[in-house]
CSV table of C-alpha atoms and ligand atoms in Angstrom, one decimal:
chain,number,residue,atom,x,y,z
K,1,MET,CA,21.1,39.5,64.0
K,2,ARG,CA,24.3,39.8,62.6
K,3,PHE,CA,26.9,37.1,63.4
K,4,PRO,CA,30.6,37.0,62.9
K,5,ALA,CA,32.2,36.0,59.6
K,6,THR,CA,32.0,32.4,59.6
K,7,ASP,CA,32.9,29.2,57.1
K,8,LEU,CA,29.6,27.9,57.8
K,9,ALA,CA,28.0,27.2,54.4
K,10,VAL,CA,24.1,28.0,56.0
K,11,ASP,CA,22.3,31.3,57.1
K,12,LEU,CA,22.4,31.9,60.7
K,13,PRO,CA,20.9,31.6,63.1
K,14,CYS,CA,20.0,27.7,61.5
K,15,VAL,CA,18.6,24.4,63.6
K,16,MET,CA,21.0,21.3,63.9
K,17,GLY,CA,19.5,17.9,63.7
K,18,ILE,CA,20.3,15.4,66.1
K,19,VAL,CA,21.2,11.9,64.8
K,20,ASN,CA,22.2,9.6,67.0
K,21,VAL,CA,23.7,6.7,66.1
K,22,THR,CA,24.1,4.6,69.5
K,23,PRO,CA,22.4,2.0,71.8
K,24,ASP,CA,22.9,4.1,74.7
K,25,SER,CA,21.8,8.0,74.2
K,26,PHE,CA,20.7,9.1,77.4
K,27,SER,CA,17.2,10.7,75.2
K,28,ASP,CA,16.9,8.6,72.3
K,29,GLY,CA,19.4,5.6,72.6
K,30,GLY,CA,18.5,2.9,70.5
K,31,LEU,CA,16.0,4.4,68.1
K,32,HIS,CA,18.1,5.3,65.8
K,33,ALA,CA,21.0,2.2,66.4
K,34,ASP,CA,20.3,0.8,62.5
K,35,ALA,CA,22.2,2.7,59.5
K,36,ASP,CA,18.0,2.4,57.9
K,37,SER,CA,16.6,4.1,61.1
K,38,ALA,CA,19.5,6.3,61.4
K,39,VAL,CA,18.7,7.7,57.6
K,40,ALA,CA,15.4,8.0,57.8
K,41,HIS,CA,15.7,9.9,60.9
K,42,GLY,CA,17.5,12.5,59.2
K,43,LEU,CA,15.8,12.7,56.3
K,44,LEU,CA,12.8,13.9,58.6
K,45,LEU,CA,14.8,16.1,60.3
K,46,ALA,CA,15.9,17.3,57.1
K,47,SER,CA,12.1,17.9,56.0
K,48,GLU,CA,11.3,19.8,59.3
K,49,GLY,CA,14.1,22.3,58.4
K,50,ALA,CA,17.4,21.0,60.3
K,51,ALA,CA,19.7,23.3,57.9
K,52,ILE,CA,22.8,20.6,59.6
K,53,LEU,CA,22.1,17.2,60.4
K,54,ASP,CA,24.7,16.1,63.4
K,55,ILE,CA,25.5,12.6,63.7
K,56,GLY,CA,27.1,10.8,66.6
K,57,GLY,CA,28.4,7.2,67.1
K,58,GLU,CA,29.2,7.3,70.8
K,59,SER,CA,27.3,8.5,74.0
K,60,THR,CA,28.6,11.4,76.2
K,61,ARG,CA,25.9,10.9,78.5
K,62,PRO,CA,26.8,11.0,82.0
K,63,GLY,CA,28.6,7.5,82.8
K,64,SER,CA,28.9,6.6,79.0
K,65,GLU,CA,31.6,4.1,78.4
K,66,PRO,CA,34.1,4.9,75.3
K,67,VAL,CA,33.4,3.4,72.4
K,68,SER,CA,36.2,1.9,70.0
K,69,VAL,CA,37.2,3.6,66.8
K,70,ALA,CA,36.5,0.6,64.8
K,71,ASP,CA,32.3,0.6,66.6
K,72,GLU,CA,32.1,4.5,65.9
K,73,LEU,CA,33.1,4.1,61.9
K,74,ALA,CA,30.9,1.3,61.8
K,75,ARG,CA,28.0,3.1,63.5
K,76,VAL,CA,28.3,6.7,61.7
K,77,LEU,CA,29.6,6.1,58.4
K,78,PRO,CA,27.1,4.1,56.6
K,79,VAL,CA,24.9,7.1,57.6
K,80,ILE,CA,26.7,10.2,57.0
K,81,GLU,CA,27.9,8.2,53.4
K,82,ARG,CA,24.0,8.1,52.7
K,83,LEU,CA,22.7,11.3,54.5
K,84,VAL,CA,25.3,13.8,52.1
K,85,ILE,CA,23.7,12.2,49.0
K,86,GLY,CA,19.9,12.1,50.6
K,87,ALA,CA,19.9,15.0,52.8
K,88,PRO,CA,20.0,18.7,51.6
K,89,THR,CA,21.6,19.8,55.2
K,90,LEU,CA,25.1,20.3,56.3
K,91,ILE,CA,26.7,17.3,57.7
K,92,SER,CA,28.2,17.5,60.9
K,93,VAL,CA,30.0,14.3,62.7
K,94,ASP,CA,29.8,14.7,66.5
K,95,THR,CA,32.9,12.4,67.7
K,96,THR,CA,36.2,13.2,69.6
K,97,LYS,CA,38.5,11.3,67.7
K,98,ALA,CA,40.6,12.3,64.5
K,99,ALA,CA,40.2,8.6,62.5
K,100,VAL,CA,36.3,9.1,62.5
K,101,ALA,CA,36.4,12.9,61.6
K,102,ARG,CA,39.0,11.7,58.7
K,103,ALA,CA,36.7,9.4,57.8
K,104,ALA,CA,33.4,11.3,58.3
K,105,LEU,CA,34.8,14.8,56.3
K,106,ALA,CA,36.1,11.9,53.4
K,107,ALA,CA,32.9,10.9,52.9
K,108,GLY,CA,31.2,14.7,52.9
K,109,ALA,CA,30.6,15.5,56.7
K,110,THR,CA,31.9,19.4,56.7
K,111,ILE,CA,31.5,20.3,60.1
K,112,VAL,CA,33.6,18.4,62.8
K,113,ASN,CA,31.7,18.8,66.1
K,114,ASP,CA,34.3,17.8,68.8
K,115,VAL,CA,32.9,17.7,72.5
K,116,THR,CA,36.5,17.8,73.9
K,117,ALA,CA,37.2,21.0,71.7
K,118,LEU,CA,40.5,19.4,70.5
K,119,ARG,CA,41.2,17.9,73.7
K,120,GLY,CA,40.6,14.3,72.9
K,121,ASP,CA,42.6,13.4,70.4
K,122,PRO,CA,46.3,14.7,69.6
K,123,ALA,CA,45.8,14.4,65.8
K,124,MET,CA,42.6,16.4,65.5
K,125,ALA,CA,43.3,20.0,65.2
K,126,ALA,CA,46.1,19.4,62.9
K,127,LEU,CA,43.1,17.2,60.9
K,128,VAL,CA,40.8,20.3,61.6
K,129,ALA,CA,43.6,22.8,60.0
K,130,GLU,CA,44.2,21.0,57.1
K,131,HIS,CA,40.8,20.4,56.1
K,132,GLY,CA,39.8,24.0,56.9
K,133,CYS,CA,36.3,22.6,58.0
K,134,PRO,CA,34.1,24.3,60.6
K,135,VAL,CA,34.7,23.2,64.2
K,136,CYS,CA,32.6,23.3,67.1
K,137,LEU,CA,34.9,23.5,70.7
K,138,MET,CA,32.6,22.6,73.9
K,139,HIS,CA,32.8,23.4,77.3
K,140,MET,CA,33.6,20.3,79.7
K,141,LEU,CA,34.4,19.8,83.2
K,142,GLY,CA,35.9,16.2,83.6
K,143,GLU,CA,35.5,13.5,80.9
K,144,PRO,CA,32.2,12.3,80.2
K,145,ARG,CA,32.1,8.9,82.7
K,146,THR,CA,32.6,11.1,85.8
K,147,MET,CA,31.7,14.7,85.0
K,148,GLN,CA,28.2,14.5,87.1
K,149,ASP,CA,30.3,13.6,90.2
K,150,ASP,CA,29.7,16.8,92.0
K,151,PRO,CA,31.4,19.2,89.0
K,152,ARG,CA,32.4,22.9,91.1
K,153,TYR,CA,33.0,26.6,90.0
K,154,ASP,CA,34.1,29.7,92.0
K,155,ASP,CA,32.2,31.5,88.9
K,156,VAL,CA,31.0,29.2,86.8
K,157,VAL,CA,30.5,32.0,83.6
K,158,GLY,CA,33.8,33.2,83.7
K,159,GLU,CA,35.4,29.8,83.5
K,160,VAL,CA,33.5,28.5,81.0
K,161,VAL,CA,35.0,31.7,79.4
K,162,ALA,CA,38.3,31.6,79.8
K,163,PHE,CA,37.9,28.1,78.6
K,164,LEU,CA,36.6,28.5,75.6
K,165,GLU,CA,39.0,31.5,74.8
K,166,GLN,CA,41.8,29.2,75.9
K,167,ARG,CA,40.9,26.5,73.8
K,168,MET,CA,40.2,28.8,70.9
K,169,ALA,CA,44.0,30.3,71.1
K,170,ALA,CA,45.2,26.8,71.1
K,171,ALA,CA,43.2,25.7,67.7
K,172,LEU,CA,44.3,29.3,66.2
K,173,ALA,CA,48.5,28.1,67.3
K,174,ALA,CA,48.0,24.4,65.7
K,175,GLY,CA,46.5,26.5,62.4
K,176,VAL,CA,42.8,26.6,62.1
K,177,ARG,CA,41.8,29.7,61.1
K,178,GLU,CA,38.9,31.7,63.4
K,179,GLU,CA,36.2,31.3,60.9
K,180,GLN,CA,36.3,27.8,60.9
K,181,ILE,CA,35.4,28.6,64.9
K,182,LEU,CA,32.3,27.8,66.6
K,183,LEU,CA,32.0,27.9,70.7
K,184,ASP,CA,29.4,25.9,72.7
K,185,PRO,CA,29.3,26.1,76.4
K,186,GLY,CA,28.6,22.5,77.0
K,187,ILE,CA,25.2,22.9,78.8
K,188,GLY,CA,25.0,19.8,81.2
K,189,PHE,CA,29.1,18.3,80.3
K,190,GLY,CA,30.0,18.5,84.6
K,191,LYS,CA,27.5,21.1,85.0
K,192,THR,CA,24.4,21.4,88.0
K,193,LEU,CA,21.3,22.8,87.3
K,194,GLU,CA,22.5,26.1,88.9
K,195,HIS,CA,25.3,26.4,86.5
K,196,ASN,CA,23.2,25.2,83.7
K,197,LEU,CA,20.7,28.2,83.9
K,198,LEU,CA,23.8,30.8,84.6
K,199,LEU,CA,25.1,29.9,81.1
K,200,LEU,CA,22.1,30.2,79.2
K,201,ALA,CA,20.9,33.5,81.8
K,202,HIS,CA,24.6,35.0,80.2
K,203,LEU,CA,25.1,33.1,76.7
K,204,ASP,CA,26.0,36.6,75.4
K,205,ARG,CA,28.7,36.5,77.4
K,206,ILE,CA,30.1,33.4,75.1
K,207,ALA,CA,28.7,35.2,72.1
K,208,ALA,CA,30.9,38.6,73.0
K,209,LEU,CA,33.6,36.4,72.0
K,210,GLY,CA,33.1,37.0,68.3
K,211,ARG,CA,32.6,33.5,67.2
K,212,PRO,CA,28.9,32.0,66.3
K,213,VAL,CA,27.9,30.3,69.9
K,214,VAL,CA,26.2,26.4,69.4
K,215,LEU,CA,23.7,26.2,72.0
K,216,GLY,CA,22.9,22.1,73.2
K,217,ALA,CA,20.4,21.9,75.7
K,218,SER,CA,18.0,19.9,74.2
K,219,ARG,CA,16.3,17.5,76.5
K,220,LYS,CA,18.6,17.2,79.0
K,221,ARG,CA,18.8,16.9,83.0
K,222,PHE,CA,18.1,20.1,83.8
K,223,ILE,CA,15.3,20.5,82.2
K,224,GLY,CA,13.9,17.3,83.4
K,225,ALA,CA,14.7,18.6,87.2
K,226,LEU,CA,12.7,21.6,86.2
K,227,LEU,CA,9.6,19.9,84.8
K,228,GLY,CA,9.9,16.4,86.5
K,229,ALA,CA,9.4,15.0,82.9
K,230,GLN,CA,11.0,12.4,80.9
K,231,PRO,CA,13.6,13.2,78.3
K,232,GLN,CA,11.2,12.8,75.5
K,233,GLN,CA,8.1,15.5,77.3
K,234,ARG,CA,11.2,17.8,77.5
K,235,GLU,CA,10.4,19.3,74.3
K,236,VAL,CA,8.4,22.7,75.0
K,237,GLY,CA,11.5,23.4,78.0
K,238,THR,CA,14.2,22.8,75.1
K,239,VAL,CA,11.8,25.2,73.4
K,240,ALA,CA,12.7,28.2,76.6
K,241,THR,CA,16.1,27.2,75.7
K,242,THR,CA,16.2,28.0,72.1
K,243,VAL,CA,14.7,31.0,72.4
K,244,LEU,CA,15.9,32.6,75.4
K,245,GLY,CA,19.1,31.3,73.7
K,246,LEU,CA,18.6,32.4,70.6
K,247,ALA,CA,17.7,36.1,72.5
K,248,ARG,CA,21.4,35.8,73.8
K,249,GLY,CA,23.6,35.4,70.8
K,250,ALA,CA,23.1,31.1,70.5
K,251,ALA,CA,23.4,31.0,66.5
K,252,VAL,CA,23.3,27.5,66.6
K,253,VAL,CA,20.6,25.1,68.1
K,254,ARG,CA,21.4,21.6,68.4
K,255,VAL,CA,18.2,19.5,69.1
K,256,HIS,CA,16.1,16.3,69.0
K,257,ASP,CA,12.4,17.8,68.3
K,258,VAL,CA,13.1,19.9,64.9
K,259,ARG,CA,10.1,21.4,64.2
K,260,PRO,CA,8.7,23.1,67.2
K,261,ASN,CA,12.3,24.6,67.5
K,262,VAL,CA,12.2,25.6,63.1
K,263,GLU,CA,9.1,27.0,64.2
K,264,ALA,CA,9.8,29.0,67.7
K,265,LEU,CA,13.3,30.2,66.7
K,266,ARG,CA,11.7,32.2,63.1
K,267,VAL,CA,9.0,33.8,64.8
K,268,ALA,CA,11.3,35.1,67.8
K,269,GLN,CA,14.1,35.9,65.0
K,270,ALA,CA,11.5,38.4,63.5
K,271,ILE,CA,10.6,39.8,66.8
K,272,ILE,CA,14.5,40.3,67.1
K,273,GLU,CA,14.9,41.9,64.0
K,274,ALA,CA,11.5,44.0,63.6
K,275,GLY,CA,13.7,45.6,67.4
K,276,GLU,CA,17.0,45.9,65.8
K,277,ALA,CA,15.4,47.8,62.8
K,278,ASP,CA,13.5,49.6,65.0
K,279,ARG,CA,16.6,50.8,67.2
K,280,ALA,CA,18.4,51.8,64.0
K,281,ARG,CA,15.9,53.6,62.7
K,282,GLU,CA,16.2,55.3,66.1
K,283,ARG,CA,19.1,56.4,66.1
K,284,GLY,CA,19.3,57.4,62.2
K,285,ALA,CA,16.2,59.9,63.0
K,286,PRO,CA,17.6,63.2,62.5
G,301,HH2,N1,25.5,17.4,73.9
G,301,HH2,C1,25.4,16.4,73.7
G,301,HH2,C2,26.6,15.7,72.5
G,301,HH2,N2,26.7,16.5,71.5
G,301,HH2,N3,27.5,18.6,71.2
G,301,HH2,C3,27.4,20.1,71.2
G,301,HH2,N4,28.7,20.5,70.2
G,301,HH2,N5,27.3,20.6,72.3
G,301,HH2,C4,26.0,19.7,73.5
G,301,HH2,O1,25.7,20.2,74.2
G,301,HH2,C5,26.3,18.3,73.1
G,301,HH2,C6,27.0,17.9,71.8
G,301,HH2,C7,24.7,15.2,74.5
G,301,HH2,O2,23.4,15.2,74.4
G,301,HH2,P1,23.1,14.0,73.0
G,301,HH2,O3,23.7,13.7,71.7
G,301,HH2,O4,21.3,14.0,72.6
G,301,HH2,O5,23.2,12.5,73.9
G,301,HH2,P2,24.3,11.4,74.0
G,301,HH2,O6,25.8,12.1,74.6
G,301,HH2,O7,24.0,10.3,75.5
G,301,HH2,O8,24.2,10.6,73.0
């Protein structure tokens, strides 16, 4: 599958493994809250085939409380420093704060994953422009504390597409290059079950914006609603989202359970490529 030109130094599609160095993340809060266990978890995800590790020190689950720069830095920096050396992956920092992103990039992280799409901190766009690193711009309706209080759209897919176009234009206006930009529909960020399903069903409309799409549906609440399953039992449901996401153009899937998603994507990708090769042969046939 062809993806647009990007500064991401990995082959696409790829798996981004989640390392939450937090006490309160929705599915694994507290499991890797100290640096030693976060690093061990990151190394495990790398050994399972993650091409990127996304390190976060502030939960964005519905109802979560903000974390100070000092606390967030104390959580993520020691983990990033060790994984930059120890893991054969790219390191992404999941933060909305320019000070945290700056320190993470200085420590060797090479991707900024900002769930506010550069709206959370006025210094973030300039930092990303100056550094030249890939940046993920994600859609969110409202803010984490209240985003799940009755989210409404007239046309969820159209509104998310328009928002991402607008955030991409703002990033370009701030000096970010197009090749740096990744786009993410923000599954679960101010969305009902139906909104999430529509975004997944029409992910190709986000891919049509011409930038690699990041999909973060892993273990999220809508999967639990469909399956009646607790977060740690949503692995197979997550694989359904990554495989269908890939078929609709996702380039990076952000997941907690790396191995099953790596395996599923490898098989799905082989099928997609066989179909593409066959169609190309048919077109070229006399
Ligand atoms: N989802 C979460 C956090 N960061 N980043 C991107 N680009 N896309 C996402 O969908 C996304 C994200 C929430 O998941 P998780 O990190 O597991 O939970 P928490 O925010 O509670 O730490």
